């Protein structure tokens, strides 16, 4: 799952990206929103974390541009502006949630999970169905009645597939959701992760569609 972080404060940006990576998100971090149009064209993001007090272009303007793209990507504001009018303005301009700095990183992660699951049409935290499910909070997958703890990357891959069972994701689409900028990706990395997941969850858990990619069957 790929997150775009727009934050000029180096300490906060660093803490947020470390926390995101620890929770198996791929993170692209930029320090201002000047390149927002190019960024949104170049890649698909599952969510944007957006500071408002940014140099060169205010965060609210960045938010407007994101929405002008007709992009449904969830936007979570992280800002020191605690004025109620600012918060209302941001939410009415298309933000999905608003966190006031300083915030607890665990709360940020929980709010992110909440907007992501709403975005994908889920109200409950569990992804999947009774044959195969994934708990995004504990990183545990459940298959055939047995729980399995997944590695960060196995989790990221299975989460990408389980957000839309029945939809095929190609190798590059999976890599995009698992790896951040500048991360070295071995050519067979996806196969190795799928192999590990099938070993834990059963060979039927993830289907290979020859020449197209992989998917989790609907049921
Ligand atoms: Ca700032």
Coordinates of C-alpha atoms and ligand atoms in Angstrom, one line a residue:
X1 CA 0.0 0.0 0.0
X2 CA 1.6 3.2 -1.1
X3 CA 1.3 6.4 0.9
X4 CA 2.2 9.9 -0.2
X5 CA 3.6 12.0 2.7
X6 CA 3.8 15.8 2.2
X7 CA 5.6 17.3 5.2
X8 CA 8.3 19.9 5.4
X9 CA 9.2 19.3 9.1
X10 CA 12.1 16.8 9.0
X11 CA 11.6 15.4 12.5
X12 CA 7.9 14.8 12.0
X13 CA 8.3 13.5 8.5
X14 CA 11.0 11.1 9.6
X15 CA 9.0 9.8 12.5
X16 CA 5.9 9.4 10.4
X17 CA 7.7 7.6 7.5
X18 CA 9.5 5.2 10.0
X19 CA 6.1 4.4 11.6
X20 CA 4.5 3.8 8.2
X21 CA 7.3 1.6 7.0
X22 CA 7.2 -0.4 10.2
X23 CA 3.6 -1.1 9.5
X24 CA 4.3 -2.3 6.0
X25 CA 3.3 0.7 4.0
X26 CA 5.4 1.9 1.1
X27 CA 6.1 5.6 1.6
X28 CA 6.9 8.4 -0.8
X29 CA 7.9 11.5 1.2
X30 CA 8.1 15.0 -0.4
X31 CA 8.9 18.2 1.5
X32 CA 6.5 20.4 -0.4
X33 CA 3.5 20.1 -2.7
X34 CA 4.9 21.9 -5.8
X35 CA 5.1 18.7 -7.8
X36 CA 1.7 17.4 -6.7
X37 CA 0.3 17.2 -10.3
X38 CA 3.3 15.2 -11.5
X39 CA 3.3 12.9 -8.4
X40 CA -0.4 12.0 -8.9
X41 CA 0.1 11.3 -12.6
X42 CA 3.2 9.1 -12.0
X43 CA 1.8 6.8 -9.3
X44 CA -1.3 5.5 -7.7
X45 CA -1.5 6.3 -4.0
X46 CA -3.8 4.6 -1.5
X47 CA -3.7 7.6 0.8
X48 CA -2.1 11.0 1.2
X49 CA -0.8 12.5 4.5
X50 CA -0.8 16.2 4.1
X51 CA 0.7 19.0 6.2
X52 CA -0.9 22.4 5.7
X53 CA 1.9 24.8 6.7
X54 CA 4.1 24.0 3.7
X55 CA 6.7 26.2 2.0
X56 CA 6.0 27.6 -1.5
X57 CA 2.4 26.3 -1.8
X58 CA 0.0 26.0 1.1
X59 CA -1.4 22.6 2.0
X60 CA -5.0 23.7 1.3
X61 CA -4.0 24.6 -2.2
X62 CA -2.3 21.2 -2.6
X63 CA -5.5 19.6 -1.3
X64 CA -7.5 21.5 -3.9
X65 CA -5.2 20.3 -6.7
X66 CA -5.5 16.7 -5.5
X67 CA -9.3 17.0 -5.7
X68 CA -9.1 18.7 -9.1
X69 CA -7.5 15.6 -10.4
X70 CA -10.8 14.0 -9.6
X71 CA -8.8 11.7 -7.4
X72 CA -10.7 9.8 -4.8
X73 CA -7.5 9.1 -2.8
X74 CA -8.2 9.6 1.0
X75 CA -6.4 12.7 2.4
X76 CA -5.5 12.8 6.0
X77 CA -4.4 16.3 7.2
X78 CA -1.6 16.5 9.8
X79 CA -1.3 20.1 10.9
X80 CA -0.5 22.3 13.8
X81 CA -3.4 24.6 12.8
X82 CA -5.9 23.9 15.5
X83 CA -8.3 26.7 14.7
X84 CA -11.8 25.2 14.2
X85 CA -12.3 27.3 11.0
X86 CA -9.2 25.9 9.5
X87 CA -10.3 22.3 10.3
X88 CA -13.8 22.9 8.8
X89 CA -12.3 24.5 5.7
X90 CA -9.9 21.6 5.1
X91 CA -12.7 19.0 5.6
X92 CA -15.0 20.9 3.3
X93 CA -12.2 21.2 0.8
X94 CA -12.0 17.4 0.5
X95 CA -9.9 16.2 3.4
X96 CA -11.1 12.9 4.9
X97 CA -9.7 13.4 8.4
X98 CA -7.7 16.0 10.3
X99 CA -5.1 15.3 13.0
X100 CA -3.7 18.2 15.1
X101 CA 0.0 18.2 15.9
X102 CA 1.5 17.1 18.1
X103 CA -0.3 13.8 17.6
X104 CA 0.4 10.2 18.7
X105 CA 1.7 8.1 15.9
X106 CA -0.5 5.2 16.9
X107 CA -3.6 7.4 16.6
X108 CA -2.4 8.5 13.1
X109 CA -2.0 4.8 12.1
X110 CA -5.4 4.0 13.4
X111 CA -7.0 6.9 11.5
X112 CA -5.2 5.9 8.4
X113 CA -6.5 2.3 8.7
X114 CA -10.0 3.8 9.2
X115 CA -9.9 5.9 6.0
X116 CA -8.3 3.1 4.0
X117 CA -11.0 0.6 4.9
X118 CA -13.8 3.1 4.2
X119 CA -12.1 3.9 0.9
X120 CA -12.3 0.2 0.0
X121 CA -15.9 -0.1 1.2
X122 CA -15.3 -1.9 4.5
X123 CA -16.7 -0.8 7.8
X124 CA -15.2 -3.6 9.8
X125 CA -11.4 -3.9 10.3
X126 CA -11.1 -7.5 9.0
X127 CA -10.3 -7.9 5.3
X128 CA -11.3 -10.9 3.2
X129 CA -14.0 -13.5 3.9
X130 CA -14.5 -16.6 6.0
X131 CA -12.0 -18.8 4.0
X132 CA -9.2 -16.2 4.1
X133 CA -9.0 -13.1 6.2
X134 CA -6.5 -10.6 7.4
X135 CA -6.5 -8.4 10.5
X136 CA -4.7 -5.2 9.6
X137 CA -4.1 -4.4 13.3
X138 CA -2.3 -7.6 14.3
X139 CA -0.9 -8.5 10.9
X140 CA -2.4 -12.0 11.3
X141 CA -3.9 -13.9 8.4
X142 CA -6.5 -16.6 9.1
X143 CA -6.9 -19.5 6.7
X144 CA -8.8 -22.7 7.2
X145 CA -9.4 -21.8 10.8
X146 CA -5.7 -21.3 11.6
X147 CA -4.0 -17.9 12.4
X148 CA -0.6 -17.1 10.8
X149 CA 1.6 -14.2 11.7
X150 CA 2.9 -12.6 8.5
X151 CA 6.2 -10.8 7.8
X152 CA 5.8 -7.1 7.0
X153 CA 6.1 -7.7 3.2
X154 CA 3.9 -10.8 3.1
X155 CA 1.3 -8.7 5.0
X156 CA 1.6 -5.8 2.5
X157 CA 1.2 -8.1 -0.5
X158 CA -1.8 -10.0 0.9
X159 CA -3.4 -6.8 2.0
X160 CA -3.1 -5.4 -1.5
X161 CA -4.8 -8.6 -2.9
X162 CA -7.5 -8.8 -0.2
X163 CA -8.6 -5.2 -0.6
X164 CA -10.3 -6.4 -3.8
X165 CA -10.8 -10.2 -4.0
X166 CA -11.2 -11.4 -7.6
X167 CA -9.1 -8.5 -9.0
X168 CA -5.8 -9.4 -10.7
X169 CA -2.8 -7.4 -9.7
X170 CA 0.3 -7.5 -11.9
X171 CA 3.9 -7.9 -10.6
X172 CA 4.6 -4.2 -11.0
X173 CA 1.3 -3.2 -9.3
X174 CA 2.2 -5.5 -6.4
X175 CA 5.8 -4.1 -6.2
X176 CA 4.4 -0.6 -6.2
X177 CA 2.3 -1.4 -3.1
X178 CA 5.1 -3.1 -1.2
X179 CA 8.2 -1.1 -1.9
X180 CA 9.0 2.5 -1.3
X181 CA 11.1 4.9 -3.4
X182 CA 14.7 3.8 -3.9
X183 CA 14.2 0.4 -2.4
X184 CA 16.1 -2.3 -4.2
X185 CA 13.6 -4.9 -5.6
X186 CA 14.9 -8.3 -6.6
X187 CA 13.3 -9.5 -9.8
X188 CA 11.7 -12.5 -8.2
X189 CA 10.7 -10.8 -5.0
X190 CA 7.0 -11.1 -5.6
X191 CA 7.2 -14.8 -6.4
X192 CA 9.2 -15.4 -3.2
X193 CA 6.6 -13.7 -1.1
X194 CA 3.7 -15.5 -2.8
X195 CA 5.5 -18.8 -2.3
X196 CA 5.9 -18.0 1.4
X197 CA 2.3 -17.0 1.7
X198 CA 1.0 -20.2 0.0
X199 CA 3.1 -22.3 2.3
X200 CA 1.4 -20.7 5.3
X201 CA -2.1 -20.2 3.9
X202 CA -2.4 -23.1 1.5
X203 CA -1.8 -23.2 -2.2
X204 CA -5.3 -22.2 -3.1
X205 CA -5.1 -19.0 -1.1
X206 CA -3.5 -17.0 -4.0
X207 CA -4.1 -17.8 -7.6
X208 CA -1.7 -17.1 -10.4
X209 CA -3.3 -15.9 -13.7
X210 CA -0.7 -16.7 -16.3
X211 CA 0.9 -13.7 -17.9
X212 CA -1.4 -11.3 -15.9
X213 CA -0.6 -11.5 -12.2
X214 CA -2.1 -12.8 -9.0
X215 CA -5.4 -12.6 -7.2
X216 CA -7.3 -13.9 -4.2
X217 CA -10.4 -15.7 -5.2
X218 CA -13.7 -14.1 -4.2
X219 CA -14.7 -17.1 -2.2
Ligands
LIG1 CA1 4.9 22.4 8.2

